[in-house]
Amino acid sequence: MTSPSLTVDTPAGTVRATAGPRQDDAVVFELGGAMRGSVHVTGTHHPHHWDQFTAVRACLGPVNAYQTTAPDDALPRLARSRTRYHGSLTLYPDRPQVSVYPMTSADGHEPPEKTAATLTAVLRACAAHVAQRDDLPVILDVSRQRDTAALLRFLTWSAAQRQAEAARLERKARAAHPARRAAVAAWWTVARWFLASPHPVLLLMLADLPYSVLPNSLARTVDVKQWWAPYCLTAAAREHEHARRAQAEADSLRAQQRSRRPHPPAHAAPHAARLELQVP
């Protein structure tokens, strides 16, 4: 087990962070030295795999800022300042960089650069500390259980939205084919008119001019219709893939949820059978 205390060198001075006992899915650090207040660290999902809980998130304050909001007077502050701050940072196991949620003061103002650097350094140190703890698997597992219901709702909604968008794009692709044929037929009609009786207006209609010069020229319309159907089908395929991935992640979360449900004792079924046999 790593030491419950750490020392963080920051632009504002040295900050001491002491970890309290683990609270199911979180560790709360009490801050001293150049910074006062606390930092709440818990587990969260990977940014690209929402069914995999492998990341660690640190929030300014004593609570999970993604579930509830800490009172302003409970937010951290620099030792020589009364201004308190919101913000969070997520540390990923397979990425050298971290994701920092924008830091703001309790009244909504952006902190000075030195203060922001201090807050970020403390959050990163606390997150890295928890990422090295022996009980990290327990924290991540309980965090997954905590967030599964909300993630399932989001992933189910996302899959449905993606499928609906794919269907809309496929309808557009189907409609593009007769529209393209109509545009080509119109171009040839005007071309025949021009051959029969040349006129500058007809030539303008046939010319493939930039959109800024003539947005609706027949040649431009034909050109757009040529690539519009393939474009829509490609975009629809992407939406289907996003929907498939969201559904797969939802299925994975459900499977993890089922695998961790407590099973009845092995002797329960035989015991029930013996009781049933005693009934006349």
Coordinates of C-alpha atoms in Angstrom, one line a residue:
M1 CA 0.0 0.0 0.0
T2 CA 1.3 3.5 -0.8
S3 CA 1.8 6.0 1.9
P4 CA -1.4 7.9 2.8
S5 CA 0.5 11.2 2.6
L6 CA 2.2 13.0 -0.3
T7 CA 4.0 16.3 -0.8
V8 CA 3.3 18.2 -4.0
D9 CA 5.5 21.1 -5.2
T10 CA 3.4 23.7 -6.9
P11 CA 3.9 27.3 -8.2
A12 CA 2.1 28.5 -5.0
G13 CA 4.4 26.5 -2.7
T14 CA 4.4 23.0 -1.2
V15 CA 1.0 21.3 -0.7
R16 CA 0.6 18.4 1.7
A17 CA -2.2 15.9 0.8
T18 CA -3.2 13.2 3.3
A19 CA -5.5 10.4 2.2
G20 CA -8.3 9.4 4.5
P21 CA -9.7 5.8 4.7
R22 CA -11.3 4.6 1.5
Q23 CA -15.0 5.3 1.2
D24 CA -16.2 2.5 -1.0
D25 CA -15.5 4.0 -4.5
A26 CA -13.4 7.0 -3.4
V27 CA -10.4 8.4 -1.5
V28 CA -10.6 11.9 0.0
F29 CA -7.4 13.8 0.5
E30 CA -7.2 16.6 3.1
L31 CA -4.9 19.4 2.0
G32 CA -2.5 21.5 4.0
G33 CA 0.5 23.8 3.4
A34 CA 0.0 26.1 0.4
M35 CA -3.6 24.9 -0.2
R36 CA -6.6 24.2 2.0
G37 CA -9.6 22.0 1.5
S38 CA -9.9 18.5 0.1
V39 CA -9.8 16.5 -3.2
H40 CA -12.1 13.6 -4.0
V41 CA -10.6 10.8 -6.1
T42 CA -12.7 8.0 -7.6
G43 CA -12.7 5.6 -10.6
T44 CA -14.3 6.3 -14.0
H45 CA -14.5 4.7 -17.5
H46 CA -11.9 4.9 -20.3
P47 CA -12.7 7.8 -22.7
H48 CA -13.0 5.5 -25.7
H49 CA -14.4 2.4 -24.0
W50 CA -17.3 3.3 -21.8
D51 CA -17.7 -0.3 -20.5
Q52 CA -14.0 -0.4 -19.2
F53 CA -13.4 1.3 -15.8
T54 CA -9.6 1.9 -15.9
A55 CA -9.3 5.6 -15.3
V56 CA -9.0 7.7 -12.2
R57 CA -10.8 11.1 -11.7
A58 CA -9.9 13.7 -9.1
C59 CA -12.3 16.5 -8.2
L60 CA -11.8 19.7 -6.2
G61 CA -13.8 19.3 -3.0
P62 CA -14.9 16.5 -0.8
V63 CA -17.5 15.0 -3.1
N64 CA -17.8 13.5 -6.6
A65 CA -18.5 16.6 -8.7
Y66 CA -20.0 14.5 -11.4
Q67 CA -22.8 13.4 -9.1
T68 CA -23.3 16.3 -6.7
T69 CA -22.0 19.8 -6.1
A70 CA -20.0 20.7 -3.1
P71 CA -21.0 23.8 -1.1
D72 CA -18.9 26.8 -2.0
D73 CA -17.4 26.9 1.5
A74 CA -16.2 23.2 1.1
L75 CA -14.2 23.9 -2.1
P76 CA -10.4 24.2 -1.9
R77 CA -8.6 27.5 -1.8
L78 CA -5.0 28.7 -1.7
A79 CA -3.8 29.3 1.8
R80 CA -3.4 33.0 1.2
S81 CA -6.7 33.5 -0.6
R82 CA -10.4 33.3 0.1
T83 CA -11.3 32.3 -3.4
R84 CA -12.5 28.7 -3.8
Y85 CA -12.4 26.6 -6.9
H86 CA -14.3 24.0 -8.9
G87 CA -12.6 21.6 -11.3
S88 CA -11.5 18.0 -12.0
L89 CA -8.8 16.0 -13.8
T90 CA -8.9 12.5 -15.2
L91 CA -5.8 10.3 -15.4
Y92 CA -5.8 7.5 -18.0
P93 CA -3.7 4.4 -17.8
D94 CA -2.7 4.2 -21.4
R95 CA -2.2 7.9 -22.2
P96 CA 0.6 10.2 -21.1
Q97 CA -1.6 13.2 -20.9
V98 CA -4.6 13.9 -18.6
S99 CA -8.0 15.5 -19.3
V100 CA -8.6 18.7 -17.2
Y101 CA -12.1 19.9 -16.7
P102 CA -12.0 23.8 -16.8
M103 CA -11.1 25.3 -13.5
T104 CA -13.4 28.1 -12.3
S105 CA -13.8 30.0 -9.1
A106 CA -17.0 29.5 -7.1
D107 CA -18.4 32.7 -8.7
G108 CA -17.6 31.5 -12.2
H109 CA -14.3 33.3 -13.0
E110 CA -11.3 31.7 -14.6
P111 CA -8.3 31.4 -12.2
P112 CA -5.0 33.1 -12.7
E113 CA -2.4 31.0 -14.6
K114 CA -0.4 30.3 -11.4
T115 CA -3.4 29.2 -9.5
A116 CA -4.6 27.0 -12.3
A117 CA -1.2 25.3 -12.5
T118 CA -1.3 24.8 -8.7
L119 CA -4.8 23.2 -8.7
T120 CA -3.8 21.0 -11.7
A121 CA -0.6 19.8 -10.0
V122 CA -2.5 18.8 -6.8
L123 CA -5.3 17.0 -8.7
R124 CA -2.8 15.1 -10.8
A125 CA -0.7 14.1 -7.8
C126 CA -3.8 12.8 -5.9
A127 CA -5.0 10.9 -9.0
A128 CA -1.6 9.4 -9.5
H129 CA -1.4 8.4 -5.9
V130 CA -4.8 6.5 -6.1
A131 CA -3.8 4.9 -9.4
Q132 CA -0.9 3.2 -7.6
R133 CA -2.9 1.9 -4.6
D134 CA -3.3 -1.8 -3.9
D135 CA -7.1 -1.4 -3.6
L136 CA -7.5 0.4 -7.0
P137 CA -9.3 -2.7 -8.5
V138 CA -11.9 -2.4 -5.7
I139 CA -12.3 1.4 -6.3
L140 CA -12.8 0.8 -10.0
D141 CA -15.2 -2.0 -9.6
V142 CA -17.4 -0.1 -7.2
S143 CA -17.2 2.9 -9.5
R144 CA -18.4 0.8 -12.3
Q145 CA -21.4 -0.4 -10.2
R146 CA -22.1 3.2 -9.3
D147 CA -22.2 4.4 -12.9
T148 CA -23.6 1.4 -14.8
A149 CA -27.3 2.4 -14.6
A150 CA -26.6 5.9 -16.0
L151 CA -24.2 4.6 -18.6
L152 CA -26.8 2.1 -19.8
R153 CA -29.4 4.8 -20.2
F154 CA -27.0 6.9 -22.2
L155 CA -25.6 4.1 -24.4
T156 CA -29.1 2.8 -25.2
W157 CA -30.2 6.4 -26.1
S158 CA -27.0 6.9 -28.2
A159 CA -27.5 3.6 -30.1
A160 CA -31.1 4.5 -31.0
Q161 CA -30.0 8.1 -32.1
R162 CA -27.2 6.7 -34.2
Q163 CA -29.5 4.2 -35.9
A164 CA -32.1 6.9 -36.6
E165 CA -29.4 9.1 -38.1
A166 CA -28.2 6.3 -40.3
A167 CA -31.7 5.6 -41.5
R168 CA -32.1 9.3 -42.3
L169 CA -28.8 9.4 -44.3
E170 CA -29.8 6.2 -46.2
R171 CA -33.1 7.9 -47.2
K172 CA -31.1 10.9 -48.5
A173 CA -28.8 8.6 -50.5
R174 CA -31.8 6.8 -52.1
A175 CA -33.4 10.2 -52.9
A176 CA -30.1 11.4 -54.5
H177 CA -30.3 8.9 -57.4
P178 CA -33.5 10.2 -59.1
A179 CA -32.4 13.8 -58.2
R180 CA -29.1 13.2 -60.0
R181 CA -30.9 11.7 -63.1
A182 CA -33.2 14.7 -63.2
A183 CA -30.3 17.1 -62.9
V184 CA -28.4 15.4 -65.8
A185 CA -31.6 15.4 -67.9
A186 CA -32.1 19.1 -67.3
W187 CA -28.4 19.8 -68.2
W188 CA -28.8 18.0 -71.6
T189 CA -32.1 19.8 -72.3
V190 CA -30.4 23.2 -71.8
A191 CA -27.5 21.9 -73.9
R192 CA -29.8 21.1 -76.8
W193 CA -31.4 24.6 -76.4
F194 CA -28.0 26.2 -76.6
L195 CA -27.0 24.2 -79.7
A196 CA -30.3 25.2 -81.3
S197 CA -30.0 28.8 -80.3
P198 CA -26.8 29.9 -78.5
H199 CA -27.4 32.5 -75.8
P200 CA -25.1 33.7 -72.9
V201 CA -27.8 32.9 -70.3
L202 CA -27.9 29.3 -71.5
L203 CA -24.1 29.1 -71.5
L204 CA -24.2 30.4 -67.9
M205 CA -26.6 27.7 -66.9
L206 CA -24.4 25.0 -68.4
A207 CA -21.1 26.3 -67.0
D208 CA -19.5 24.7 -63.9
L209 CA -18.9 27.9 -62.0
P210 CA -17.8 28.3 -58.4
Y211 CA -20.6 28.2 -55.8
S212 CA -19.9 31.8 -54.8
V213 CA -20.5 32.9 -58.4
L214 CA -23.5 30.9 -59.3
P215 CA -24.7 28.5 -56.5
N216 CA -27.4 26.7 -58.5
S217 CA -25.9 26.2 -62.0
L218 CA -27.0 22.9 -63.6
A219 CA -23.4 21.7 -63.9
R220 CA -22.8 22.4 -60.2
T221 CA -26.1 20.6 -59.3
V222 CA -25.1 17.5 -61.3
D223 CA -21.6 17.5 -59.7
V224 CA -23.1 17.7 -56.2
K225 CA -25.7 15.0 -56.9
Q226 CA -22.9 12.7 -58.2
W227 CA -21.1 12.6 -54.8
W228 CA -24.0 13.2 -52.5
A229 CA -25.3 9.6 -52.5
P230 CA -21.9 7.9 -51.8
Y231 CA -21.2 10.6 -49.1
C232 CA -24.5 9.8 -47.4
L233 CA -23.9 6.1 -47.5
T234 CA -20.4 6.5 -46.0
A235 CA -21.8 8.7 -43.2
A236 CA -24.6 6.2 -42.6
A237 CA -22.1 3.4 -42.3
R238 CA -20.2 5.4 -39.7
E239 CA -23.4 5.9 -37.7
H240 CA -24.2 2.2 -37.9
E241 CA -20.7 1.5 -36.5
H242 CA -21.2 4.0 -33.7
A243 CA -24.6 2.4 -32.9
R244 CA -23.0 -1.1 -32.9
R245 CA -20.2 0.1 -30.6
A246 CA -22.6 1.7 -28.2
Q247 CA -24.8 -1.4 -28.1
A248 CA -21.7 -3.6 -27.6
E249 CA -20.6 -1.5 -24.7
A250 CA -24.1 -1.6 -23.1
D251 CA -24.1 -5.4 -23.5
S252 CA -20.7 -5.6 -21.9
L253 CA -21.8 -3.5 -18.9
R254 CA -24.9 -5.7 -18.5
A255 CA -22.7 -8.8 -18.6
Q256 CA -20.3 -7.4 -16.0
Q257 CA -23.3 -6.5 -13.8
R258 CA -24.7 -10.1 -14.0
S259 CA -21.3 -11.7 -13.4
R260 CA -20.9 -9.8 -10.1
R261 CA -24.3 -10.5 -8.6
P262 CA -24.1 -12.7 -5.5
H263 CA -25.1 -16.3 -6.1
P264 CA -27.2 -18.3 -3.7
P265 CA -25.3 -20.8 -1.5
A266 CA -24.7 -24.2 -3.2
H267 CA -26.6 -26.0 -0.5
A268 CA -29.7 -23.9 -0.8
A269 CA -31.4 -25.9 -3.6
P270 CA -30.9 -29.4 -2.1
H271 CA -32.1 -28.1 1.3
A272 CA -35.3 -26.7 -0.4
A273 CA -35.8 -30.1 -2.1
R274 CA -35.7 -31.9 1.2
L275 CA -38.2 -29.5 2.7
E276 CA -40.5 -30.1 -0.3
L277 CA -40.3 -33.9 0.2
Q278 CA -41.5 -33.6 3.8
V279 CA -44.7 -32.0 2.7
P280 CA -47.5 -34.6 2.7

